XYZ file of C-alpha atoms in Angstrom:
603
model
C -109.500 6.070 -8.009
C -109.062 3.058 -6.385
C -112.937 1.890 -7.167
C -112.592 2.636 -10.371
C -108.980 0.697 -10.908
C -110.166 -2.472 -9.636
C -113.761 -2.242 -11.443
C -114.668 -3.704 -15.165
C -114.736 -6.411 -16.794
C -110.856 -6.764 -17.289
C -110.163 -5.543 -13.961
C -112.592 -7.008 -12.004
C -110.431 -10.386 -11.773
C -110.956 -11.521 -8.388
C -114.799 -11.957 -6.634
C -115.544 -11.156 -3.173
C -114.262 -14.416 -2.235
C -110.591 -14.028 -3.989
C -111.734 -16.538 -6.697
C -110.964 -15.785 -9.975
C -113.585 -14.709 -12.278
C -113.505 -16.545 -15.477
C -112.478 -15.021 -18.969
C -110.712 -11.821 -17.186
C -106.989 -11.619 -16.257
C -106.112 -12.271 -12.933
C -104.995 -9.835 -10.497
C -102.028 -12.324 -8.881
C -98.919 -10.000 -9.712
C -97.134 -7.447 -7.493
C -94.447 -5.138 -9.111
C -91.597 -7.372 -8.022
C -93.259 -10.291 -10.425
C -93.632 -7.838 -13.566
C -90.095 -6.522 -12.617
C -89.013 -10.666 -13.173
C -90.801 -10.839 -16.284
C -89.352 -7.500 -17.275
C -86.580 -9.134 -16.599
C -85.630 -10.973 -19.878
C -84.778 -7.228 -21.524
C -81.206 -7.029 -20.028
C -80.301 -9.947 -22.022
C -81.070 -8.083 -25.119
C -77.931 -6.757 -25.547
C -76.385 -9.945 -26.894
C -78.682 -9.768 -29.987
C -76.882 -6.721 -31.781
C -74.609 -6.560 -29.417
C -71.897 -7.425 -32.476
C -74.328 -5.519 -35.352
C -74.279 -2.386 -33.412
C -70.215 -2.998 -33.056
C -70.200 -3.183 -37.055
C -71.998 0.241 -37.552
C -70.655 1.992 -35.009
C -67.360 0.900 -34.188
C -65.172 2.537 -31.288
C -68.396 4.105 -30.501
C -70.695 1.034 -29.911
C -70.431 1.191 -26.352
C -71.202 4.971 -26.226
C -74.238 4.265 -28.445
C -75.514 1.466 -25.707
C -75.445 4.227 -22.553
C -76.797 6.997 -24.506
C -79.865 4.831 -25.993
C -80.358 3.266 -22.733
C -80.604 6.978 -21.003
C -82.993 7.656 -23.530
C -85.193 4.391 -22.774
C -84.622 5.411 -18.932
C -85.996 9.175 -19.479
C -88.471 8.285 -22.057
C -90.130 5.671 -19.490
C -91.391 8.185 -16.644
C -93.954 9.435 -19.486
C -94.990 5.837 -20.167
C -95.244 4.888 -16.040
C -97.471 8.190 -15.590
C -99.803 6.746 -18.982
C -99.839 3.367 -17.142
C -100.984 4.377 -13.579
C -104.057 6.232 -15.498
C -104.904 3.140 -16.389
C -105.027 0.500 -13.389
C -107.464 -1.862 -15.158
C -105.953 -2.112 -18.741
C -103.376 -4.537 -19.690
C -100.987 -4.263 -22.669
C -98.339 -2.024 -21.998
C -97.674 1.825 -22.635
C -98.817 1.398 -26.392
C -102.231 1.248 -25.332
C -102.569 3.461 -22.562
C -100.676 5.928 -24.721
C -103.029 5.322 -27.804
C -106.277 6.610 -25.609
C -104.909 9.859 -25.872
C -104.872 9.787 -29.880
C -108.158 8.409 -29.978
C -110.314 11.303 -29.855
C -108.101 12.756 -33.044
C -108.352 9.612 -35.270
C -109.892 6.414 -35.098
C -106.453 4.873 -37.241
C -103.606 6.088 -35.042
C -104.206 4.280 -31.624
C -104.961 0.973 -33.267
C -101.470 2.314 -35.625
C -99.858 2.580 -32.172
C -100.765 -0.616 -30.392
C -100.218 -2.573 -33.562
C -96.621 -0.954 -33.753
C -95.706 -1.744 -30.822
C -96.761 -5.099 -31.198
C -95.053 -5.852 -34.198
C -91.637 -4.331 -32.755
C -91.958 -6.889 -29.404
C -93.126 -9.894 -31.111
C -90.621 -10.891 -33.507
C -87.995 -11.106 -30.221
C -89.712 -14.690 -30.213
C -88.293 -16.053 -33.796
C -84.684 -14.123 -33.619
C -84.666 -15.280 -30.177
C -85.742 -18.673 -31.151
C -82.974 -18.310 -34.059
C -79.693 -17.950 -31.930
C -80.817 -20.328 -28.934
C -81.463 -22.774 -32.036
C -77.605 -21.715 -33.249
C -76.156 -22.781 -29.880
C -78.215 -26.072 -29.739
C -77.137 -27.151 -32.903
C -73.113 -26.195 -32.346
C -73.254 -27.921 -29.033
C -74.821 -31.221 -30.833
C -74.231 -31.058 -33.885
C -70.616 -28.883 -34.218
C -69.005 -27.849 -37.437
C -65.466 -29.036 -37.864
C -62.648 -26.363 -37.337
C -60.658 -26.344 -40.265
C -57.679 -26.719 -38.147
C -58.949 -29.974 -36.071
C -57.856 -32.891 -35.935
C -60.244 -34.976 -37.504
C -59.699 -32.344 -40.409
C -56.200 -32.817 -40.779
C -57.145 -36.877 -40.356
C -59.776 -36.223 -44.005
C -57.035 -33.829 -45.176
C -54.197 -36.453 -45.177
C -55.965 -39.161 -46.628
C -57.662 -37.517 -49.374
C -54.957 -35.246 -50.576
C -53.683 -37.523 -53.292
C -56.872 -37.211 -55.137
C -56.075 -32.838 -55.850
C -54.171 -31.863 -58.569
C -52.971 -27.914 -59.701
C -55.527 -28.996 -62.795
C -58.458 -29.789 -60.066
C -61.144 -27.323 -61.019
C -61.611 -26.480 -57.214
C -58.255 -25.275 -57.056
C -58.226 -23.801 -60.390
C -60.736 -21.203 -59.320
C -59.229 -20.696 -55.794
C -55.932 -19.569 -56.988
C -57.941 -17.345 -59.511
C -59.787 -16.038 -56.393
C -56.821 -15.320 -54.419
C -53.768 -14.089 -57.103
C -50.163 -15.191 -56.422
C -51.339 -18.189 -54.487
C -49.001 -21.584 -54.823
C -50.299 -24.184 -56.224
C -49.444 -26.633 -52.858
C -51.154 -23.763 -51.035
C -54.023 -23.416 -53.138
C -54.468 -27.674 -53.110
C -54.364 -27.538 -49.012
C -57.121 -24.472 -48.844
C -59.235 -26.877 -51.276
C -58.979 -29.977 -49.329
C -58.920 -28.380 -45.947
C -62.978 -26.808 -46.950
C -63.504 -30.307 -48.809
C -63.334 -32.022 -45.235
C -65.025 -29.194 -43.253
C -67.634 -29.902 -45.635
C -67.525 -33.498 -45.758
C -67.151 -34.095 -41.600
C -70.125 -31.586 -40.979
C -73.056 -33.453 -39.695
C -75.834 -33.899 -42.277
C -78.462 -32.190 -40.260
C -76.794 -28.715 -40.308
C -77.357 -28.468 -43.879
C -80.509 -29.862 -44.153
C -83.310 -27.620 -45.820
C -86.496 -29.133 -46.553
C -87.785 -25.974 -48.450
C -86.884 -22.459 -49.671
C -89.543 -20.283 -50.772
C -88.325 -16.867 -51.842
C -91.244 -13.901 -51.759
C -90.668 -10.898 -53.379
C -89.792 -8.053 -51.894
C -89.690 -9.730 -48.402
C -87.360 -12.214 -48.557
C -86.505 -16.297 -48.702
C -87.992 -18.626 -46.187
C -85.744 -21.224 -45.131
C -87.356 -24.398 -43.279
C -83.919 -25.816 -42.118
C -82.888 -27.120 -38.712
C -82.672 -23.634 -37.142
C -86.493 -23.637 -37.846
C -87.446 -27.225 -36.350
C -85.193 -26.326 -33.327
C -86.491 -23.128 -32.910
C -90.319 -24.276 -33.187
C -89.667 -26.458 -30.624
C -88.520 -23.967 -28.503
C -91.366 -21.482 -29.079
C -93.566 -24.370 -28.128
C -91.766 -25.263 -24.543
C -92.427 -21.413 -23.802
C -96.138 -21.448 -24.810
C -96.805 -24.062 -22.325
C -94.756 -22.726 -19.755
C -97.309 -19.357 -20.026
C -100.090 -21.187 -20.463
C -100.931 -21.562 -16.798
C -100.570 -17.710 -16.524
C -98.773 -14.914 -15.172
C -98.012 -15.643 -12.079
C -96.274 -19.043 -12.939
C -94.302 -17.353 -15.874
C -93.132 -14.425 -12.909
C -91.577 -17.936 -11.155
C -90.244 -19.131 -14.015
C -88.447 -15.873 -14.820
C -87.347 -15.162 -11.405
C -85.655 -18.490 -11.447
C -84.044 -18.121 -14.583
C -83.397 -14.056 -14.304
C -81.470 -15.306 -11.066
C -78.918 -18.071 -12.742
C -78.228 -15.799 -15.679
C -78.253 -12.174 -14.736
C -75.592 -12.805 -11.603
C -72.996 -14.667 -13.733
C -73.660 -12.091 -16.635
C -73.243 -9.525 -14.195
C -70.091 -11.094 -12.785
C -68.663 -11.592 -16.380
C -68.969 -8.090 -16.716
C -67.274 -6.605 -13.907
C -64.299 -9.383 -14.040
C -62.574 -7.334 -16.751
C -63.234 -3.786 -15.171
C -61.547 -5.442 -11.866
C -58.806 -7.625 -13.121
C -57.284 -4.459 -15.822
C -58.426 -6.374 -18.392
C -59.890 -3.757 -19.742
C -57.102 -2.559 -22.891
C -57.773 1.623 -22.913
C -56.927 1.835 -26.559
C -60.421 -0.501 -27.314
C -62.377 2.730 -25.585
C -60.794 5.837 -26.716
C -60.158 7.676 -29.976
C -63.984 7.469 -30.314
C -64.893 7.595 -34.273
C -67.322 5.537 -36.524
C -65.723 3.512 -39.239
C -65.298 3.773 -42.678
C -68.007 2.039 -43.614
C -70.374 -0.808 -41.847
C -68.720 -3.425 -40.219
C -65.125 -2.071 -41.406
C -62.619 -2.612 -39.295
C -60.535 0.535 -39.726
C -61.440 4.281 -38.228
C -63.397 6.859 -40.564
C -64.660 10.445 -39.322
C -67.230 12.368 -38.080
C -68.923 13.652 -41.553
C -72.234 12.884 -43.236
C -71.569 9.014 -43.748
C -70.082 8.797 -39.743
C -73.222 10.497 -38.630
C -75.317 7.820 -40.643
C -73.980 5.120 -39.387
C -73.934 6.258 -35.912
C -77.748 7.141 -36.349
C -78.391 3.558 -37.404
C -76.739 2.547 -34.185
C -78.853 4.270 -31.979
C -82.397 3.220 -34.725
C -81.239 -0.820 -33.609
C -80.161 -0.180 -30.140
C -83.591 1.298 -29.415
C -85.360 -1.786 -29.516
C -83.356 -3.519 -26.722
C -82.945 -0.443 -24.382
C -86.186 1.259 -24.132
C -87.535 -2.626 -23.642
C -88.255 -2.508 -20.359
C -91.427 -0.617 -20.838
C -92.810 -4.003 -21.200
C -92.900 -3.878 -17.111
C -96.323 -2.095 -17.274
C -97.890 -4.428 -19.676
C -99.709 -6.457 -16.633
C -101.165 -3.223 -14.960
C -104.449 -5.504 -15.176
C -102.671 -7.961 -13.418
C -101.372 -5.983 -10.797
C -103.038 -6.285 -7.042
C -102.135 -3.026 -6.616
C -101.793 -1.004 -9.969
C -101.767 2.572 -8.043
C -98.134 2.164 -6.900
C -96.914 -0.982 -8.741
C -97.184 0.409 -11.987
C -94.417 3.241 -11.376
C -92.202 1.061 -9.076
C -92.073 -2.507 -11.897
C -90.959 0.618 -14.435
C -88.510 2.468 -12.511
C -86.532 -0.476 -11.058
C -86.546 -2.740 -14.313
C -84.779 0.222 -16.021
C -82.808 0.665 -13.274
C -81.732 -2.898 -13.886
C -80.741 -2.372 -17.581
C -78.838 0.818 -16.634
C -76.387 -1.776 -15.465
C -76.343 -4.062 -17.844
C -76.663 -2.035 -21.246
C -73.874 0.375 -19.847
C -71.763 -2.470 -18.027
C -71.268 -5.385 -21.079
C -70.933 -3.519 -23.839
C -68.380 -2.089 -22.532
C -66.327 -4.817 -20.913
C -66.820 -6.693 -24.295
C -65.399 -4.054 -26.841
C -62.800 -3.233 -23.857
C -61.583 -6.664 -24.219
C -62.124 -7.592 -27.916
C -61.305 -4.244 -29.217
C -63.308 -3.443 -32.430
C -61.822 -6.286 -34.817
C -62.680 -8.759 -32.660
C -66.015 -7.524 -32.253
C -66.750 -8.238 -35.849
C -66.233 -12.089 -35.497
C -69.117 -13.692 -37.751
C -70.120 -15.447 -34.250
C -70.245 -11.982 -32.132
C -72.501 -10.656 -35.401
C -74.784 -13.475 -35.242
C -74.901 -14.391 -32.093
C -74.106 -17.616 -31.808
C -70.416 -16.877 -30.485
C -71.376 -14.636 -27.661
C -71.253 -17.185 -25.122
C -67.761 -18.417 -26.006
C -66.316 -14.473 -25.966
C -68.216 -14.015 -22.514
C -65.764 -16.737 -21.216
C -62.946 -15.278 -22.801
C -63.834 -11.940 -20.506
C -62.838 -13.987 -17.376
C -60.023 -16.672 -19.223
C -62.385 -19.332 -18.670
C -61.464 -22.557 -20.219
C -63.917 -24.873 -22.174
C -65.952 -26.081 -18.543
C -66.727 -22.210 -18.211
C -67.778 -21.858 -22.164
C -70.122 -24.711 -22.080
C -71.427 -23.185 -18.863
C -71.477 -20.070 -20.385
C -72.793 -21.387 -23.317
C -75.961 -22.975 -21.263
C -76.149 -19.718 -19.396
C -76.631 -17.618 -22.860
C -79.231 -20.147 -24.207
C -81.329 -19.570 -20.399
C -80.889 -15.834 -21.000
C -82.529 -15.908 -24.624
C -85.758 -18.062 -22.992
C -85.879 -15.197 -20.667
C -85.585 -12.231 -23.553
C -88.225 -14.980 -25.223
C -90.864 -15.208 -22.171
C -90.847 -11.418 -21.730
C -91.351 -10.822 -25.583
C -94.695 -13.726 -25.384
C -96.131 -12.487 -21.951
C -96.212 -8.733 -22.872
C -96.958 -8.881 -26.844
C -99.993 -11.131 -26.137
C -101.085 -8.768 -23.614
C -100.991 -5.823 -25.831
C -103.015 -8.076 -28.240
C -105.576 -9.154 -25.714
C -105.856 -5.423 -24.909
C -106.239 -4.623 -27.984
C -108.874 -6.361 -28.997
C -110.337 -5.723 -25.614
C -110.647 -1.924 -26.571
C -112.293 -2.084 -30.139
C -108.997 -2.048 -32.263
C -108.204 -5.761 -32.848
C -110.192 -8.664 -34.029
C -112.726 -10.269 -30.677
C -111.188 -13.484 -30.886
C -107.888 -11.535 -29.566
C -109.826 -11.421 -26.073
C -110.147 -14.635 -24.680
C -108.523 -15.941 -21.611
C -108.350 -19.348 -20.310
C -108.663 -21.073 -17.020
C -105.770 -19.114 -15.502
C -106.099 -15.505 -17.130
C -103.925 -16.462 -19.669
C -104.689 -14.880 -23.284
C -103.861 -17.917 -25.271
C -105.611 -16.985 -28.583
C -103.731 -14.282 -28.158
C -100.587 -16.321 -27.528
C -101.178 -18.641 -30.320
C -101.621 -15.776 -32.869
C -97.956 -14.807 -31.604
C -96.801 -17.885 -31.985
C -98.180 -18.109 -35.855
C -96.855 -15.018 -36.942
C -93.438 -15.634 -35.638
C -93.449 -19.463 -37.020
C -93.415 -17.337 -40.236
C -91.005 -15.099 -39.198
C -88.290 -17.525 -37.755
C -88.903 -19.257 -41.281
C -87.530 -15.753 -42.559
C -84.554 -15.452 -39.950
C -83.095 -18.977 -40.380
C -80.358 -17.657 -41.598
C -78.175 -14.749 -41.327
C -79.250 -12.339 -43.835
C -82.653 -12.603 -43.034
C -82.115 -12.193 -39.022
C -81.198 -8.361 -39.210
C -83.750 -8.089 -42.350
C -86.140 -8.879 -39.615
C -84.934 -6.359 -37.108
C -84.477 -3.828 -39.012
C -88.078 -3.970 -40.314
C -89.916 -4.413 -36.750
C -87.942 -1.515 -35.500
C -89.717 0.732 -37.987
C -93.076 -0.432 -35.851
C -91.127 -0.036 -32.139
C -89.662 3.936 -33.440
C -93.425 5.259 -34.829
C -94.687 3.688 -31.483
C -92.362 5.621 -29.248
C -92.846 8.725 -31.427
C -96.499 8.268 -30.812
C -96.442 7.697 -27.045
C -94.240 9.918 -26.268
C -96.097 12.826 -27.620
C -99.543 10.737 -25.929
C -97.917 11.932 -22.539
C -98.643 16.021 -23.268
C -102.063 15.318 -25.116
C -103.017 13.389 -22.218
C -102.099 16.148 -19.810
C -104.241 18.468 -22.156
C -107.478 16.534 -23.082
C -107.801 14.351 -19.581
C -107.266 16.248 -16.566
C -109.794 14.658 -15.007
C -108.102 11.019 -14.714
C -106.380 10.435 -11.305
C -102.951 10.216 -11.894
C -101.113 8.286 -9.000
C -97.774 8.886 -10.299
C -97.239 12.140 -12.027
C -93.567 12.802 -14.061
C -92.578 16.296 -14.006
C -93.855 18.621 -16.422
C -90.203 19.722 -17.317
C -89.503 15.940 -17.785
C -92.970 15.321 -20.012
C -91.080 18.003 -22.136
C -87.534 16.746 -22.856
C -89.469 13.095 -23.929
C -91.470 15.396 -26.147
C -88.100 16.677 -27.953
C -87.050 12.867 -27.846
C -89.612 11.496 -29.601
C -88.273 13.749 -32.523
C -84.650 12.637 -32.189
C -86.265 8.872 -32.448
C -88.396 10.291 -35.779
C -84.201 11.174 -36.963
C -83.506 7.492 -35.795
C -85.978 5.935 -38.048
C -85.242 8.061 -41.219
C -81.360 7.813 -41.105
C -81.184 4.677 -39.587
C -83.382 1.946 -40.949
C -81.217 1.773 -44.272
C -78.135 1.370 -42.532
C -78.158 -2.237 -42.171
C -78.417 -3.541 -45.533
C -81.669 -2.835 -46.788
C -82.304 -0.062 -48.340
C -86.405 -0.619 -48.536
C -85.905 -1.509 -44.462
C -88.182 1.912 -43.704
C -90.944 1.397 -46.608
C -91.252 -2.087 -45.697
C -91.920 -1.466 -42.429
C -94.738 1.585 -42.971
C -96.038 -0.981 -45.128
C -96.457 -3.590 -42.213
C -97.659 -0.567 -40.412
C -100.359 -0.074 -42.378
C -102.000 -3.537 -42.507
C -103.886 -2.597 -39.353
C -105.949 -0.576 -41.264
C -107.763 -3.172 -42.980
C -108.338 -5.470 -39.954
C -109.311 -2.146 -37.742
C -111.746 -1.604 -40.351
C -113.176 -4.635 -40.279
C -113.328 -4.720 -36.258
C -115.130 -1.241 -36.084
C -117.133 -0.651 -39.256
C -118.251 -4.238 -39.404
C -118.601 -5.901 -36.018
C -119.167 -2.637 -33.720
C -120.707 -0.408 -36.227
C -118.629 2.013 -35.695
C -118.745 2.505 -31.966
C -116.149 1.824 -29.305
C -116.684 -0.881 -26.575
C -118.300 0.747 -23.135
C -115.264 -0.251 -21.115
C -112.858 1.393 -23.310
C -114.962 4.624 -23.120
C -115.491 4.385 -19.618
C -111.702 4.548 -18.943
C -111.251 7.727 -20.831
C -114.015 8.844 -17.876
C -116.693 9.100 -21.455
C -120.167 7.583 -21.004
C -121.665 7.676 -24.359
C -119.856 5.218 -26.570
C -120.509 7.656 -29.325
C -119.048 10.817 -28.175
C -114.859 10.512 -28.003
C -114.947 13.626 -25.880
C -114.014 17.006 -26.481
C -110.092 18.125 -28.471
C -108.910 20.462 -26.052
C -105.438 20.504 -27.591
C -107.083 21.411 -31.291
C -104.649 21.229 -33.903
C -101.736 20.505 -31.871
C -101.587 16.870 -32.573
C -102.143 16.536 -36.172
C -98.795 19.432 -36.493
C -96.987 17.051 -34.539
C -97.905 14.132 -37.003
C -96.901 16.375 -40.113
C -93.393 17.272 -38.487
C -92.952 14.123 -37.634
C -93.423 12.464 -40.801
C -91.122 15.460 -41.732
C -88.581 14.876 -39.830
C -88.409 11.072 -41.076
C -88.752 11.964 -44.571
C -85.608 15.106 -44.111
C -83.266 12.469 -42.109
C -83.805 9.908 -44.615
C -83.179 12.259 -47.462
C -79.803 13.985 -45.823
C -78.152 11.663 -44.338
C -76.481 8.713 -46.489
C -74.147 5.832 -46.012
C -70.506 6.166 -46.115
C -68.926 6.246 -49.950
């Protein structure tokens, strides 16, 4: 087993001399390094931290644990898949996607491409909120109750009348209003407006495309490029240096986040009205209680579709099995303790924060979006502004780390990818220090497009919602890889093996993610969320097609064979499980189709 891990052309990074060999990835990474990179998943839970609170109310933080127990369960199928497969890179999408191979040529490039699509786009949203806090910290919006407000407010008032067309319409918006009132609302937005610095609402384009959405190249988009770029370099010089960087940063963020956390559990901050009476609301991001019918059950549902994508993250901890000097027992050991690590986090903040801010103030625009989260994780330990702008700094470091994990394993599955037939050649070059920068830079392309898309609010859970589609068919798909590769390759050493019993429950699982996916997509806003996303799914298709049928001729690469233990590149081996996979495809898609049929939003 161990010949064969550390043999191949991806493998086969270091000589006889521990040089390098050039255009392979380098073995340089123990599982404490992919555990740092892994790292940056914890932090995920201040992206929808405040969406998930609007869908699921008094039962957000229950949503969080029972996701992240799924992610925790589901993972022991995925670290068996990756110790199969000591000399791949990419992550559990492409170990799992061997097993679907010898059943169709579309589903394991479907798979990889999935899960690729799901990981990557943590780059632009990322991007989008650090961008948020850099422009409030230099370029701040007014408070309408400020000084210099009152200072615009006071000098300017003269100029409103009861006949001022501004005010007209206010008091037409808001019956029974006073006319004094109504003049002070007017001006008061007037100098928010007029004191705001120029650059936050500058747009130097906005390109609408139907049936996707409206591109907005605004200052969240320069800032964020910028960002984006700073990480690229940082990765550029390969895994190894981005494990330092992360372990530096993972260090200086997770402790205070952990700290911020526990401060409310240990001071009785905690208010026990905030956790108990568990219902969903009336509706999305309603502050008042509903029940537990049809529309409760949807929104819940939703809940769970979103928080998927943050807590069964740290799979991304076997997506440098390649990299790995030891890929027998680092693979299981990078997987078990990095979800060990967001055990503690994905049960621990979500928690202290709706224990603290109750449900209403949960639903703050700046919780919802993002950009507020720092600020309300200084109001869990009554820090004053020193501690917010800390904070503050602390939550932008904590996105770059989400960020670096999202480039290093996407490009990887990528690289793989292309590596193993399913993705265009050019996918498979590495530079100088067994980096995959094409692969990098086509990351970096696609999600210049896509921060263009999340640049402003609507468009940021638009983009969520959609990539989730990809992350849910992936898990469905691996998950069910774990049984078919118990059946059809018996023959692969396996150095860690999950229990059958436990191969089993992930099997039922992957079916309660298929109910995820049909009930849930539509809950946040966009009712097209699931087609669009099948849609995006199915764009592989052409560029497998043109990878296979054109540039292989329709054979495999040897090395890809070769790991399935297959010598002829024409022969995918023999279907001991028969029909069992294609049923599982049917009631799948049946399951998706039922859930998104029965279950509809509140009202």
């Amino acid at each position: 087993m161990v010949d064969r891990m550390t043999s191949g052309a991806v493998a086969g990074s270091l000589g006889d001399q521990g040089i390098a060999n050039p255009g392979t990835l380098h073995r340089s990474l123990d599982w404490r390094g992919a555990f740092w990179v892994a790292a940056g998943v914890p932090p995920l839970v201040l992206f929808s931290i405040g969406g998930i609170a609007g869908v699921a109310g008094k039962a957000a933080f229950v949503v969080w644990m029972v996701s992240m127990c799924m992610g925790f369960l589901q993972s022991f199928t995925y670290a068996e898949m990756a110790g199969m497969f000591g000399n791949k890179s990419g992550g559990a999408s492409v170990y799992g996607a061997t097993a679907w191979l010898r059943y169709s040529k579309l589903i394991a490039p479907l798979s990889v491409w999935c899960n690729w699509f799901a990981w990557s786009p943590v780059l632009s949203l990322g991007c989008a909120i650090a961008a948020g806090y850099i422009l409030n910290a230099l370029f701040p919006i007014p408070l309408a109750t400020s000084q210099p407000v009152m200072d615009w407010v006071a000098a300017n008032i003269g100029s409103y009348t009861a006949q001022t067309q501004a005010v007209i319409d206010y008091i037409a918006a808001n019956p029974g209003t006073a006319a004094d009132a109504a003049i002070q609302a007017v001006a008061r937005t007037d100098a928010v407006a007029a004191l705001t610095p120029a650059f936050r609402t500058w747009e130097a384009l906005a390109l609408t495309i139907p049936g996707l959405g409206t591109l907005h190249f605004n200052a969240t988009f320069v800032i964020g490029v910028l960002l984006m770029l700073v990480i690229f370099a940082i990765q550029h010089r390969g895994i190894s240096s981005t494990a330092k960087s992360q372990r530096l940063m993972a260090i200086i963020v997770l402790i205070p986040l952990l700290l911020v956390g526990l401060v409310p559990l240990l001071n009785g901050s905690i208010d026990s009205m905030n956790v108990t009476g568990i219902v969903p609301p009336t509706a999305a991001y309603a502050a008042s209680d509903g029940v537990w019918d049809i529309g409760g059950w949807t929104l819940i549902l939703g809940a769970m579709y979103i928080a998927a994508w943050s807590t069964y993250g740290f799979e991304t901890a076997v997506c440098y099995t390649a990299e790995f000097r030891n890929p027998a027992t680092d693979t299981f050991k990078a997987i078990f303790f990095s979800g060990l690590l967001c055990i503690v986090f994905f049960f621990l903040i979500p928690f202290a924060f709706q224990g603290v801010l109750g449900h209403e103030g949960m639903l703050s625009p700046g919780i919802v979006d993002g950009t507020g989260v720092g600020a309300a994780l200084a109001g869990l330990v009554n820090g004053g502004p020193v501690i917010t702008q800390i904070l503050v700094i602390l939550m932008i470091m904590a996105l770059f780390l989400a960020i670096m994990t999202a480039m290093a394993g996407s490009s990887r599955t990528l690289y793989q990818g292309s590596r193993d037939g399913w993705l265009p050649r050019y996918l498979s070059h590495v530079n100088e220090h067994g980096a995959p920068t094409r692969a990098m830079w086509t990351d970096l392309g696609f999600n210049v497009f896509l921060l263009a898309l999340a640049s402003d609010a609507t468009g940021y859970f638009y983009v969520l919602a959609i990539s989730n589609v990809g992350y849910i068919l992936f898990n469905f798909m691996n998950l069910n890889a774990g049984w078919i590769h118990r059946i059809d390759s018996p023959h692969l050493a396996r150095p860690w093996k999950a229990p059958t019993l436990l191969i089993g429950i992930n099997t039922c699982l992957a079916f309660v993610n298929a109910v995820f996916l049909g009930a849930g997509a539509k809950v946040w806003g966009y009712s097209g969320a699931l087609w669009s996303g099948l849609i995006f799914a199915s764009l592989i298709l052409p560029v497998f097609w043109y990878r296979h049928y054109h540039q292989d001729k329709g054979h495999f690469p040897r090395e890809a064979m070769e790991d399935l233990g297959l010598t002829d590149h024409g022969d995918l081996g023999p279907r001991r499980a028969g029909i069992l996979p294609y049923l599982t495809l049917i009631a799948g898609a049946a399951v998706v189709l039922f859930s998104n049929w029965f279950f509809q939003l509140p009202g």
